[in-house]
Coordinates of C-alpha atoms and ligand atoms in Angstrom, one line a residue:
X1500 CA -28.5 11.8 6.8
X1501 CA -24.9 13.0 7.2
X1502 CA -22.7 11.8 4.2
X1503 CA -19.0 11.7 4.0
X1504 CA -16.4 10.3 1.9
X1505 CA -13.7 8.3 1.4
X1506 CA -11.3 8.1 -1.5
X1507 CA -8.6 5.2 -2.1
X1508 CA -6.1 6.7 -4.5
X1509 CA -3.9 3.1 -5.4
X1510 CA -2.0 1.4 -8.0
X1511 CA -4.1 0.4 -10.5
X1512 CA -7.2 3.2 -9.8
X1513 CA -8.9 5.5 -7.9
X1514 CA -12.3 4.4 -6.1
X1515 CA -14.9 7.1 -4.1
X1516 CA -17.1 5.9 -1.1
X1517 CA -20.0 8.2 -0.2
X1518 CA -21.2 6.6 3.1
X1519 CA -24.0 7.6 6.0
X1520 CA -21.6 9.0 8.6
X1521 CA -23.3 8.0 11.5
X1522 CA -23.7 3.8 10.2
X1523 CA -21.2 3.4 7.1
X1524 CA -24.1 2.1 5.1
X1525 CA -23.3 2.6 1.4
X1526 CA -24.8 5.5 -0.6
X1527 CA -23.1 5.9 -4.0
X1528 CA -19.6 4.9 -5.5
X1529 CA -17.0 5.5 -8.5
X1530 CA -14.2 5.2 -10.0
X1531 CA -11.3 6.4 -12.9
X1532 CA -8.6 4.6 -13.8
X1533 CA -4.7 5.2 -13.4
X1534 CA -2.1 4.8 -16.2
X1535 CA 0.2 1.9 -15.8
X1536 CA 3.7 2.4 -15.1
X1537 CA 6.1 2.5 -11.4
X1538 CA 6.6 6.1 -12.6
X1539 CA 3.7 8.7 -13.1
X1540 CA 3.0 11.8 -13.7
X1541 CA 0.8 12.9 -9.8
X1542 CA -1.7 15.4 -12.0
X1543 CA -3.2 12.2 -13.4
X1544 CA -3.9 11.1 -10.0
X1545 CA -5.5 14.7 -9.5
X1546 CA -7.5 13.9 -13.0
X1547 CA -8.7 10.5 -11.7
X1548 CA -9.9 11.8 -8.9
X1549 CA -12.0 14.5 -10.1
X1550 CA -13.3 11.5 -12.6
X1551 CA -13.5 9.5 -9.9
X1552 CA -16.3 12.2 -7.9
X1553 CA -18.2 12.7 -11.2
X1554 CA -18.4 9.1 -11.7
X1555 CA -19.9 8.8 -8.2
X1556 CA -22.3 11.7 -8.9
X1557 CA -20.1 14.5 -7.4
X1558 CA -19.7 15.4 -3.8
X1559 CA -22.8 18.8 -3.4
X1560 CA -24.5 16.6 -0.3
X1561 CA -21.1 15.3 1.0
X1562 CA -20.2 16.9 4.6
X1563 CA -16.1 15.4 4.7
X1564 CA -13.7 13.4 3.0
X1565 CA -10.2 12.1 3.1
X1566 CA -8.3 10.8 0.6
X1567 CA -6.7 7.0 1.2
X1568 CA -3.3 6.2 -1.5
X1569 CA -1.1 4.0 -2.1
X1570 CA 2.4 4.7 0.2
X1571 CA 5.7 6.0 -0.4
X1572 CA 5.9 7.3 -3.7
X1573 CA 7.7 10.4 -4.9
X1574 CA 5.9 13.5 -5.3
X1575 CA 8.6 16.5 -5.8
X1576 CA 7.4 19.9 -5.9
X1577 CA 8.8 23.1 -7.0
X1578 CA 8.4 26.4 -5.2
X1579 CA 6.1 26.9 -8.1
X1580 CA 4.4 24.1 -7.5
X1581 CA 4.5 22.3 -10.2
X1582 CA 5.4 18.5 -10.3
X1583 CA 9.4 18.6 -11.2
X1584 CA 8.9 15.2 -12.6
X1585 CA 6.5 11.9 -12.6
X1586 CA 6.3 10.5 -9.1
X1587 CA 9.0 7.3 -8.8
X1588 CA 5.9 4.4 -6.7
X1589 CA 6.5 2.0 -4.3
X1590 CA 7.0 -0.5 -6.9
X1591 CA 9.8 1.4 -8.7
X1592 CA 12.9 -0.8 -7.7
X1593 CA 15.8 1.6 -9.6
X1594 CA 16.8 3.1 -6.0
X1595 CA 17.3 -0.8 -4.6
X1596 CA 21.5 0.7 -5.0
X1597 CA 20.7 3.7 -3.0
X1598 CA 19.1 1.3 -0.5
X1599 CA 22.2 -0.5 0.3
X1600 CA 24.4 2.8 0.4
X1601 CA 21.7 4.6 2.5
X1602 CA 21.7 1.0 4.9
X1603 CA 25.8 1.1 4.5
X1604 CA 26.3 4.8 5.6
X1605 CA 24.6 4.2 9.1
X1606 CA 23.4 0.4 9.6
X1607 CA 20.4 -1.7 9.4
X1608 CA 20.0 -1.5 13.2
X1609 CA 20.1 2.5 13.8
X1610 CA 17.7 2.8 10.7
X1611 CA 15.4 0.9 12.6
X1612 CA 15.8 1.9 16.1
X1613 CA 15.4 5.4 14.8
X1614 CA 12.4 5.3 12.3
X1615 CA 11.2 1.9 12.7
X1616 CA 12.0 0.8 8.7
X1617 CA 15.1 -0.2 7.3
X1618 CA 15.2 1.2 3.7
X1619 CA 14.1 -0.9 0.6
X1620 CA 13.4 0.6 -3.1
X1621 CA 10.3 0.9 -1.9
X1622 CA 10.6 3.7 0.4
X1623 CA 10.8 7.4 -0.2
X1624 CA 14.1 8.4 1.1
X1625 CA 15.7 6.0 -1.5
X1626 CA 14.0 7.6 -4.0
X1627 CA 15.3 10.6 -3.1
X1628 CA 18.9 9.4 -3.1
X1629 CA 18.3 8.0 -6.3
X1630 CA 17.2 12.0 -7.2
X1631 CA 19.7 13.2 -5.9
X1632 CA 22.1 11.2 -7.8
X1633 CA 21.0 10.2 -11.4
X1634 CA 19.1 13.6 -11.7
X1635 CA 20.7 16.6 -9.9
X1636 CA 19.3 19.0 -11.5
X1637 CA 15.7 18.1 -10.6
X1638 CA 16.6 17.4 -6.9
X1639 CA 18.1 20.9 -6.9
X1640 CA 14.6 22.6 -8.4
X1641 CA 12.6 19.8 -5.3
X1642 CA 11.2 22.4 -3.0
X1643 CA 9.2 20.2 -0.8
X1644 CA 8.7 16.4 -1.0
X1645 CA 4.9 15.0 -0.6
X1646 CA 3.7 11.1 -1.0
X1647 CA 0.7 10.6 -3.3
X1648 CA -2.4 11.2 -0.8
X1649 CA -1.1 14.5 0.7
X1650 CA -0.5 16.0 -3.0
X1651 CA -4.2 14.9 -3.7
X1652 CA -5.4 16.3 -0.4
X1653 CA -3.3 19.8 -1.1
X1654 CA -5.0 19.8 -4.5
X1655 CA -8.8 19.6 -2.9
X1656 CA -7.9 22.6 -0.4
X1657 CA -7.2 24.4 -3.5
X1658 CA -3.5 24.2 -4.1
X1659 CA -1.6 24.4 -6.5
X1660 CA 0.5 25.6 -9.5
X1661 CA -2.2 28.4 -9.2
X1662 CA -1.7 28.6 -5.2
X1663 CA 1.4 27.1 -4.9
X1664 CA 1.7 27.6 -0.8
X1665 CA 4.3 24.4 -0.3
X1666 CA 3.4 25.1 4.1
X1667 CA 0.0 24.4 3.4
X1668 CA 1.4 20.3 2.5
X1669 CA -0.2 18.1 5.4
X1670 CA 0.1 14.2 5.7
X1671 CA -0.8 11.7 8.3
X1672 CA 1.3 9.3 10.7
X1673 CA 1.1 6.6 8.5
X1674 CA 2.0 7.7 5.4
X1675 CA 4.5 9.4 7.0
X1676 CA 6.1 6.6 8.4
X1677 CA 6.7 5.5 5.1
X1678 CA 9.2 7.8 4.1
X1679 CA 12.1 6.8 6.1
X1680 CA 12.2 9.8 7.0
X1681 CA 9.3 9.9 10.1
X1682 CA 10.1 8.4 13.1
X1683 CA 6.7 6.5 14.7
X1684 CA 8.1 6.0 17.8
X1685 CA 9.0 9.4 18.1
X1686 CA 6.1 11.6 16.1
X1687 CA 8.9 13.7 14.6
X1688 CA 10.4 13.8 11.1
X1689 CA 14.3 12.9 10.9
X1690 CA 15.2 16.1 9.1
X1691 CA 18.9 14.4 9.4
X1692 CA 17.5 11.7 7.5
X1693 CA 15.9 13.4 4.8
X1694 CA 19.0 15.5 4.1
X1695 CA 21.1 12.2 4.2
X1696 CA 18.8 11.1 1.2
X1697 CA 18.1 14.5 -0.6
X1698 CA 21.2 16.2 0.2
X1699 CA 19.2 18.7 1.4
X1700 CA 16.2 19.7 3.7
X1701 CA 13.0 20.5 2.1
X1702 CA 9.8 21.1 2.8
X1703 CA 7.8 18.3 3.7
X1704 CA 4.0 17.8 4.7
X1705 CA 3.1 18.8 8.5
X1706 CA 1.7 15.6 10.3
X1707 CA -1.9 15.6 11.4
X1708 CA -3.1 14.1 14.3
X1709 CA -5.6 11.0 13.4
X1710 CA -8.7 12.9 13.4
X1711 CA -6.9 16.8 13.2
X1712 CA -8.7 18.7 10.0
X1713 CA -7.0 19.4 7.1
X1714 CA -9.1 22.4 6.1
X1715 CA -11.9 22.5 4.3
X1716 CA -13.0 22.7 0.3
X1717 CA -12.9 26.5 -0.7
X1718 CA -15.0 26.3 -4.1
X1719 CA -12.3 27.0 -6.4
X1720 CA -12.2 23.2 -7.9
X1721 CA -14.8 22.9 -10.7
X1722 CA -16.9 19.9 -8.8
X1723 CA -16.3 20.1 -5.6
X1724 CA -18.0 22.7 -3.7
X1725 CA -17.1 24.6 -0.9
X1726 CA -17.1 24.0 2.8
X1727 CA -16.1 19.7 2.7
X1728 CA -14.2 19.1 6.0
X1729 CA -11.1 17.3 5.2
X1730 CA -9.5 14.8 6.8
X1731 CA -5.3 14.2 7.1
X1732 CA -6.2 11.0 5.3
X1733 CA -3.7 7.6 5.2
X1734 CA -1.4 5.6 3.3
X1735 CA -3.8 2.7 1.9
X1736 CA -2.8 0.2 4.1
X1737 CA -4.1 1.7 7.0
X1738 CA -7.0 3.2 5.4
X1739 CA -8.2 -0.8 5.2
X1740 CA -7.3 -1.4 8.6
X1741 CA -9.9 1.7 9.8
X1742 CA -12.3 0.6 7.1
X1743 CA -12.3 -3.4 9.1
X1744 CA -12.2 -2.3 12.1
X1745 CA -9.3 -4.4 12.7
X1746 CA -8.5 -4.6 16.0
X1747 CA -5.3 -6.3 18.1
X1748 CA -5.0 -10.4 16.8
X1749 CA -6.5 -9.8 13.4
X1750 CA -4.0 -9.9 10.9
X1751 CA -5.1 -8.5 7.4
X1752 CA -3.5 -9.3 4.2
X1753 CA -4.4 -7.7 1.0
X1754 CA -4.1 -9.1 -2.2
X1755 CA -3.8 -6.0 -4.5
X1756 CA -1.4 -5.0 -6.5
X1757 CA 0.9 -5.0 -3.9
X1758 CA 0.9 -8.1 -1.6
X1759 CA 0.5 -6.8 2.2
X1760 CA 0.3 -8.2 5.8
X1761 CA -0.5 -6.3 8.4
X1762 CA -1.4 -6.0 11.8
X1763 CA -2.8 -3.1 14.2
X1764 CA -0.7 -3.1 17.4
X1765 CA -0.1 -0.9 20.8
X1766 CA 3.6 0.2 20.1
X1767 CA 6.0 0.7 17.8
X1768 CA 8.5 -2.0 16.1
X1769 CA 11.6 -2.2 14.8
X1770 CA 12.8 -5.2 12.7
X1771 CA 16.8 -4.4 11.6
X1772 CA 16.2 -7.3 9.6
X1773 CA 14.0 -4.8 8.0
X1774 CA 11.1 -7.7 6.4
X1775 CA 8.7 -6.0 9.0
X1776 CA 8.5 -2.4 8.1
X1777 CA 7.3 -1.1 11.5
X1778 CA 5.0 1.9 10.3
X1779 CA 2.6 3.7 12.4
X1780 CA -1.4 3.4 11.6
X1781 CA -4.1 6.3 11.2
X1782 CA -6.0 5.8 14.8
X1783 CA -2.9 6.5 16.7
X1784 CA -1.5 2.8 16.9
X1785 CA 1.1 1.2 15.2
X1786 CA 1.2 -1.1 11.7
X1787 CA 4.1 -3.2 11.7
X1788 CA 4.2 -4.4 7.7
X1789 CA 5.3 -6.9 5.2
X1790 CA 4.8 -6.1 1.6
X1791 CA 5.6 -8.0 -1.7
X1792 CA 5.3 -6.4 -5.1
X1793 CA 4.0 -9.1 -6.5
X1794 CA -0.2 -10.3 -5.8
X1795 CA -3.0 -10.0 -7.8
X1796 CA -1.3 -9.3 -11.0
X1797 CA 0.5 -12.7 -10.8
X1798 CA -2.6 -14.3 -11.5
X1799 CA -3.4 -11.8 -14.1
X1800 CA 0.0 -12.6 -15.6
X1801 CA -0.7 -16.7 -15.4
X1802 CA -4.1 -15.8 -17.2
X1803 CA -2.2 -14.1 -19.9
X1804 CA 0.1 -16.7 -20.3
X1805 CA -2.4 -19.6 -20.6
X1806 CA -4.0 -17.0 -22.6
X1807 CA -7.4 -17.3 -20.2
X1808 CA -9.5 -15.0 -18.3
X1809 CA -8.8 -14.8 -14.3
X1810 CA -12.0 -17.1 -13.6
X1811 CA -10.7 -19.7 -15.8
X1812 CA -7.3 -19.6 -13.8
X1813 CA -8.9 -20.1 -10.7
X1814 CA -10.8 -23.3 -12.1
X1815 CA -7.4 -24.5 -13.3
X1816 CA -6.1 -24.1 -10.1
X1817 CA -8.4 -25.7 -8.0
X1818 CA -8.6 -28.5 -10.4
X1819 CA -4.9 -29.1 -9.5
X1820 CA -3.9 -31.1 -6.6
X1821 CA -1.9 -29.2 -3.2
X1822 CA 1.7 -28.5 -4.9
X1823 CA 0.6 -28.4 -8.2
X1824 CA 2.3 -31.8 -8.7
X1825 CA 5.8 -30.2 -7.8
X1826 CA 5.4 -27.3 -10.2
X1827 CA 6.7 -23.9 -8.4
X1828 CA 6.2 -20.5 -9.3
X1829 CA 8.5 -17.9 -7.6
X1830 CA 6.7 -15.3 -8.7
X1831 CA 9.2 -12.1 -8.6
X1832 CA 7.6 -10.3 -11.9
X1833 CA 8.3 -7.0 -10.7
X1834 CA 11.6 -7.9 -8.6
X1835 CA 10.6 -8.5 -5.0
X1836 CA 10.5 -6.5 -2.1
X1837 CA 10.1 -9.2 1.0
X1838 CA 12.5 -11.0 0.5
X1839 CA 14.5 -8.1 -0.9
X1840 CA 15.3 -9.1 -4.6
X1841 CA 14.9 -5.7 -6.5
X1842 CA 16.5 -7.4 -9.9
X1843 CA 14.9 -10.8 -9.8
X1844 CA 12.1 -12.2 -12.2
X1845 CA 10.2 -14.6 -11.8
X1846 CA 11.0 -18.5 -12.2
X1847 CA 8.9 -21.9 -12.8
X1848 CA 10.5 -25.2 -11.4
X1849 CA 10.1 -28.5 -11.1
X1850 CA 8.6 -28.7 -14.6
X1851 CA 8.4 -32.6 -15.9
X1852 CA 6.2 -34.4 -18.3
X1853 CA 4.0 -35.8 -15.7
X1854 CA 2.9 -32.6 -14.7
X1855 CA 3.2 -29.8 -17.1
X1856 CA -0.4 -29.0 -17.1
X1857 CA -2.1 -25.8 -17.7
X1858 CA -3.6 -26.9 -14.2
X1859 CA -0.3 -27.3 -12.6
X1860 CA 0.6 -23.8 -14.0
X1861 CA -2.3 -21.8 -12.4
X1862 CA -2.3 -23.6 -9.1
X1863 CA 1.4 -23.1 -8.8
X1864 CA 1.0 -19.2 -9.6
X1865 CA -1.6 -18.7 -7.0
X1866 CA 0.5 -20.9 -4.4
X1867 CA 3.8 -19.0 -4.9
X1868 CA 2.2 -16.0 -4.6
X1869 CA 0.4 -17.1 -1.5
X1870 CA 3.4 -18.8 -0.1
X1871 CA 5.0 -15.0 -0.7
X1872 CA 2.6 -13.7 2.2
X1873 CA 2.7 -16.6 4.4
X1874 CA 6.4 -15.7 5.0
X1875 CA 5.1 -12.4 5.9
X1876 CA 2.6 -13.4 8.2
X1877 CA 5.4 -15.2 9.7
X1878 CA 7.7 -12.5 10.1
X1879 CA 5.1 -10.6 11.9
X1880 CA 3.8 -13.0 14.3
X1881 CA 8.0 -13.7 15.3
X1882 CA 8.2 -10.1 16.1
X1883 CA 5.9 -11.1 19.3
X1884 CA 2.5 -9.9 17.1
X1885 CA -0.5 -12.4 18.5
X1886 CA -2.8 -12.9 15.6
X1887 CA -5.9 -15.1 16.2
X1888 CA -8.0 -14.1 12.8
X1889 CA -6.6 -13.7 9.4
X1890 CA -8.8 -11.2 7.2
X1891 CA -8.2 -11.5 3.0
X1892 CA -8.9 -8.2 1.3
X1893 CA -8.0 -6.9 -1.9
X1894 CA -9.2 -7.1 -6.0
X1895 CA -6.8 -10.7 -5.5
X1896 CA -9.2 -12.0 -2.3
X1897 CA -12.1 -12.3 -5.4
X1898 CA -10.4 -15.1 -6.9
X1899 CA -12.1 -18.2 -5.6
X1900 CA -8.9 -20.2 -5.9
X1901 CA -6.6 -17.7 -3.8
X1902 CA -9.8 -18.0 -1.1
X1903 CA -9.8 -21.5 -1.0
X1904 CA -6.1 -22.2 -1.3
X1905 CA -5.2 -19.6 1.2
X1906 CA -6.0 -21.7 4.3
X1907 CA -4.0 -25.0 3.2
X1908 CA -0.7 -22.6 3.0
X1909 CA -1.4 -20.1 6.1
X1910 CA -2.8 -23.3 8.3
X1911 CA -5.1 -21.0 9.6
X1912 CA -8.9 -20.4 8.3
X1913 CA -9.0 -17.2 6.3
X1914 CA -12.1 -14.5 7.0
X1915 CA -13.1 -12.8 3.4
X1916 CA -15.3 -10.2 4.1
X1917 CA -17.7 -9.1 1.4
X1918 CA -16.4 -7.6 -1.7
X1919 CA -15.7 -3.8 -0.5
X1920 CA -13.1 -0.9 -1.0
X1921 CA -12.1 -0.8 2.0
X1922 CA -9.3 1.2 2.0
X1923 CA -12.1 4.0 0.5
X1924 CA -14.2 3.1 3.4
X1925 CA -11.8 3.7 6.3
X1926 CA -11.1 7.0 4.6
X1927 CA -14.6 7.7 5.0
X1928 CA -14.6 6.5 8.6
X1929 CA -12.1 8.8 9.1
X1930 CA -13.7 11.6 7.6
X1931 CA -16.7 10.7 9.7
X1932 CA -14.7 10.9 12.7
X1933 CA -13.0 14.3 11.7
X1934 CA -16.2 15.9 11.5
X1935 CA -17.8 14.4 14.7
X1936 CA -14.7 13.9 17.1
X1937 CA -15.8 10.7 17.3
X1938 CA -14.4 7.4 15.4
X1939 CA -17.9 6.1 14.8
X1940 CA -18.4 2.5 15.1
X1941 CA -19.9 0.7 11.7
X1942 CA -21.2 -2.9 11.8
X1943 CA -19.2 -5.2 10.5
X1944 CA -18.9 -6.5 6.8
X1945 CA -20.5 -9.5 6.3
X1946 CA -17.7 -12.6 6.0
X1947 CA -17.3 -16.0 4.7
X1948 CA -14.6 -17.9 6.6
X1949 CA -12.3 -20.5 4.6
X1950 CA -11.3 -23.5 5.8
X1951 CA -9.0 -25.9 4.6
X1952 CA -6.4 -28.5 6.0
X1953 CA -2.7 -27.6 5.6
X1954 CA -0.9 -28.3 2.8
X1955 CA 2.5 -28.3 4.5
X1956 CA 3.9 -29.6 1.0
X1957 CA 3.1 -26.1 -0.4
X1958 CA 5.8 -24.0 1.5
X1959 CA 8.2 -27.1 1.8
X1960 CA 9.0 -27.1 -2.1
X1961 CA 8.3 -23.3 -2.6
X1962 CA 11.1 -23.0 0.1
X1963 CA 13.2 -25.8 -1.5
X1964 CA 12.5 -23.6 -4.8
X1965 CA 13.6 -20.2 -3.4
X1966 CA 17.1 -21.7 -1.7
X1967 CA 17.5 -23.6 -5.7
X1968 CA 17.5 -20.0 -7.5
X1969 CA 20.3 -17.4 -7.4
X1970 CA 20.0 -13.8 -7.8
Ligands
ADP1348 N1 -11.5 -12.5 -9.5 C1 -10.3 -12.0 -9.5 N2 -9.2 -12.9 -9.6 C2 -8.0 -12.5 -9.6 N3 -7.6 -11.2 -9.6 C3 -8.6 -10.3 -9.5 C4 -9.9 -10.6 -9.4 N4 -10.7 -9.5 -9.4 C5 -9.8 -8.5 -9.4 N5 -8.5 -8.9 -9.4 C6 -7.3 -8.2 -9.5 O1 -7.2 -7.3 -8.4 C7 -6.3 -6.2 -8.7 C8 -7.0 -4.9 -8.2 O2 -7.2 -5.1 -6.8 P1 -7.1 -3.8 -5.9 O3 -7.2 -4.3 -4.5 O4 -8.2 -2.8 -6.3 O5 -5.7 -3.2 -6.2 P2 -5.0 -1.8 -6.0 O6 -5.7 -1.3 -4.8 O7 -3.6 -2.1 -5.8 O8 -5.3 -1.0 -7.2 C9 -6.2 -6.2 -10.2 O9 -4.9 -6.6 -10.6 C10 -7.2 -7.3 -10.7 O10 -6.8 -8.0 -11.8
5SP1349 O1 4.2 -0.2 -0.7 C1 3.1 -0.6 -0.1 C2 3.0 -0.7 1.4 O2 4.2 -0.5 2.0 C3 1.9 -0.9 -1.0 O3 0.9 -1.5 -0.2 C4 1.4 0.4 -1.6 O4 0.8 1.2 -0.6 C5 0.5 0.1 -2.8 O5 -0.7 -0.4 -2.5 P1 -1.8 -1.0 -3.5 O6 -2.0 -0.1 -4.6 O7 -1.3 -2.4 -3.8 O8 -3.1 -1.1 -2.6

């Protein structure tokens, strides 16, 4: 048996799959944890991980890997390099200003035509203007610019403070197309762009092909032995995509720390509105996007405040009725991204004697935050996306409440498939494919399909909430 591997290098953790190449079927797993924060330090990552491969019993029978993270954030490198100073995530919302001067200098609309994203504090190349800016002195020691997967993948080919060879960066189309600074449409980097953001051009990662090799393991990494194939990888987002197999009308949305929906699709978009961030995916095709900053940890925040455990919160929840008796949560704890609120916090309405229940409370989180990606499944089914199947992923899609809730608010039946990392596992797919030249073809998860009449109360007061507040 051929094994590979498939890492998903997010938020909150890193998490190893060591699959059978040729039928996906589950060997062994780990994982290692990541320090909180929306800035950190990227040799932390490169700690978990190596946890992370001990944990699942190290990698001396694996054939190829590639390394799945969480998108856009900062990794500056100097020509030494050396991190010039902890990575600014996709959640970090101090460069919403250079946002609006990036949008300002050249318009929403040529933004999008031209890399298929309109910038948000999300995105790399505000981060960069923010650098730029605030700390001068560490854009002027940045020597190349890489997003959290491809500094983990240059690290496994044996890069390095120790090797520091800044060419040897490599990335993949979606990730790339993250930055702001990658056009999908295109398959070029906007070198005009990143120099607009930076100030300067640096060196970035080179953009593999889907299934292109990275290079291989060379034995210098204390537990991971020589000779892995490895892949270009993905940002996470389309690392779950491969790992589903979703295909054109499924929609997925993933409940993780971030709130994403997403869809694969057979060319690229470009919203100027800029709610569907029109990224490219990692089998060639496109992965128009909404995310929110805001998912599973709002239930993990309602838990804390009715100072309960998550299961507890989804029993409150569900023993609420649909609209949680007129309480609404907005639930912008970190700011929001879609809509594009950088500075707002969250907000509970509609609060009366009747119904100020601990009940009310937990139903209310779990439906604002729902009600969050409904809008975003909305946004991408107006940009002309069919969608005939929506698939619930992510640590958030556990939660019996968010499962059986989902349906009344998306008026659709949602399919959960079983409790996987699938982000990991389309990592391993890839690697898999990599290794063969062929993307093999794994049976299906098992699912459990949802079903629910619509609510339409739900997204009637959460929208009556939303126009109410002021930010
Ligand atoms: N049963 C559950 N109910 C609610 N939230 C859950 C449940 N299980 C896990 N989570 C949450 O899911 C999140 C982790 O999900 P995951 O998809 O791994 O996130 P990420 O990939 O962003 O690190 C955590 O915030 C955790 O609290
Ligand atoms: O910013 C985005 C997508 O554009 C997020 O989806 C990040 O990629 C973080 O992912 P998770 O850690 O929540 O999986």
């Amino acid at each position: 048996m051929t094994l590979v591997a498939g890492v998903d290098s997010s938020t909150q953790s890193c998490k190893i799959v060591i699959v059978d190449a040729q039928t996906g079927a589950m060997v062994r797993s780990g994982r290692a944890s990541h320090p909180e924060g929306t800035e950190v330090d990227p040799t932390l990552w490169w700690d978990a991980l190596l946890a992370a491969i001990s944990d699942a019993g190290g990698l001396d029978d694996v054939a190829a890997l590639s390394i799945a993270g969480q998108q856009h954030g900062m990794v500056c490198l100097d020509e030494a390099g050396e991190v010039v100073r902890p990575a600014l995530l996709w959640n970090d919302t101090r460069s919403a200003d250079a946002a609006r001067d990036l949008i300002a200098e050249i318009g929403a609309d040529v933004w999008a035509e031209s890399v298929g994203t309109v910038p948000v504090a999300s995105f790399t190349a505000t981060k960069l203007r923010w650098l730029r800016d605030a700390e001068p002195q560490n854009a002027a020691r940045t020597a190349a610019v890489a997003l959290p997967h491809d500094y983990l993948t240059w690290r496994l080919l044996g890069y390095g403070p120790a090797n520091p060879d800044l060419d040897a960066l490599v990335t993949d189309r979606s990730d790339a197309s993250g930055t702001g600074y990658w056009s999908p449409a295109t398959g070029a980097y906007r070198l005009d762009f990143l120099e607009r953001a930076l100030g300067k051009v640096v060196t970035r990662p080179r953009v593999l092909a889907p299934y292109e090799t990275a290079g291989s393991t060379d034995g210098s990494i204390a537990g991971v032995p020589a000779g892995i194939v490895v892949g270009p990888g993905a940002g996470d987002n389309a690392g779950a995509a491969l790992g589903l197999g979703a295909a054109e009308g499924d929609a997925v949305i993933s409940v993780g720390t971030s709130g994403t929906v997403f869809a694969v699709v057979d060319r690229p978009l470009a919203d100027a509105s800029g709610t569907v961030a029109g990224f490219a995916d990692a089998s060639g095709l496109f992965l128009p996007l909404v995310a929110t900053l805001n998912a599973a940890r709002v239930i993990a925040a309602t838990a804390a405040l009715l100072a309960t455990e998550l299961d507890e919160v989804a029993d409150l929840a569900l023993s609420a009725s649909p609209g949680a008796g007129g309480v609404v949560l907005l639930p912008y704890l970190e700011g929001e991204r879609t809509p594009n609120l950088p500075t707002a916090t969250g907000s509970v309405l509609g609060l009366t004697l009747a119904n100020a229940s601990a009940a009310n409370l937990a139903r209310a989180s779990v439906e604002g935050m729902l009600c969050g990606l409904a809008d975003g499944l909305d946004a991408i089914t107006s940009q002309g996306v069919t969608v005939d199947r929506v698939m619930m992923i992510g640590g958030g899609a556990q939660s019996p409440a968010v499962r059986q809730i989902a349906p009344e608010i998306f008026g659709l039946p949602v399919t959960v498939p079983a409790a996987e990392e699938y982000v990991a596992v389309g990592a391993a797919r890839q690697a898999a494919w990599v290794l063969t030249g062929e993307l093999p073809i794994w049976a299906a998860a098992a699912t459990e399909v949802f079903t629910a009449d619509e609510q339409p109360i739900i997204r009637r007061q959460y929208a009556a909430a939303q126009r109410s507040v002021s930010y």
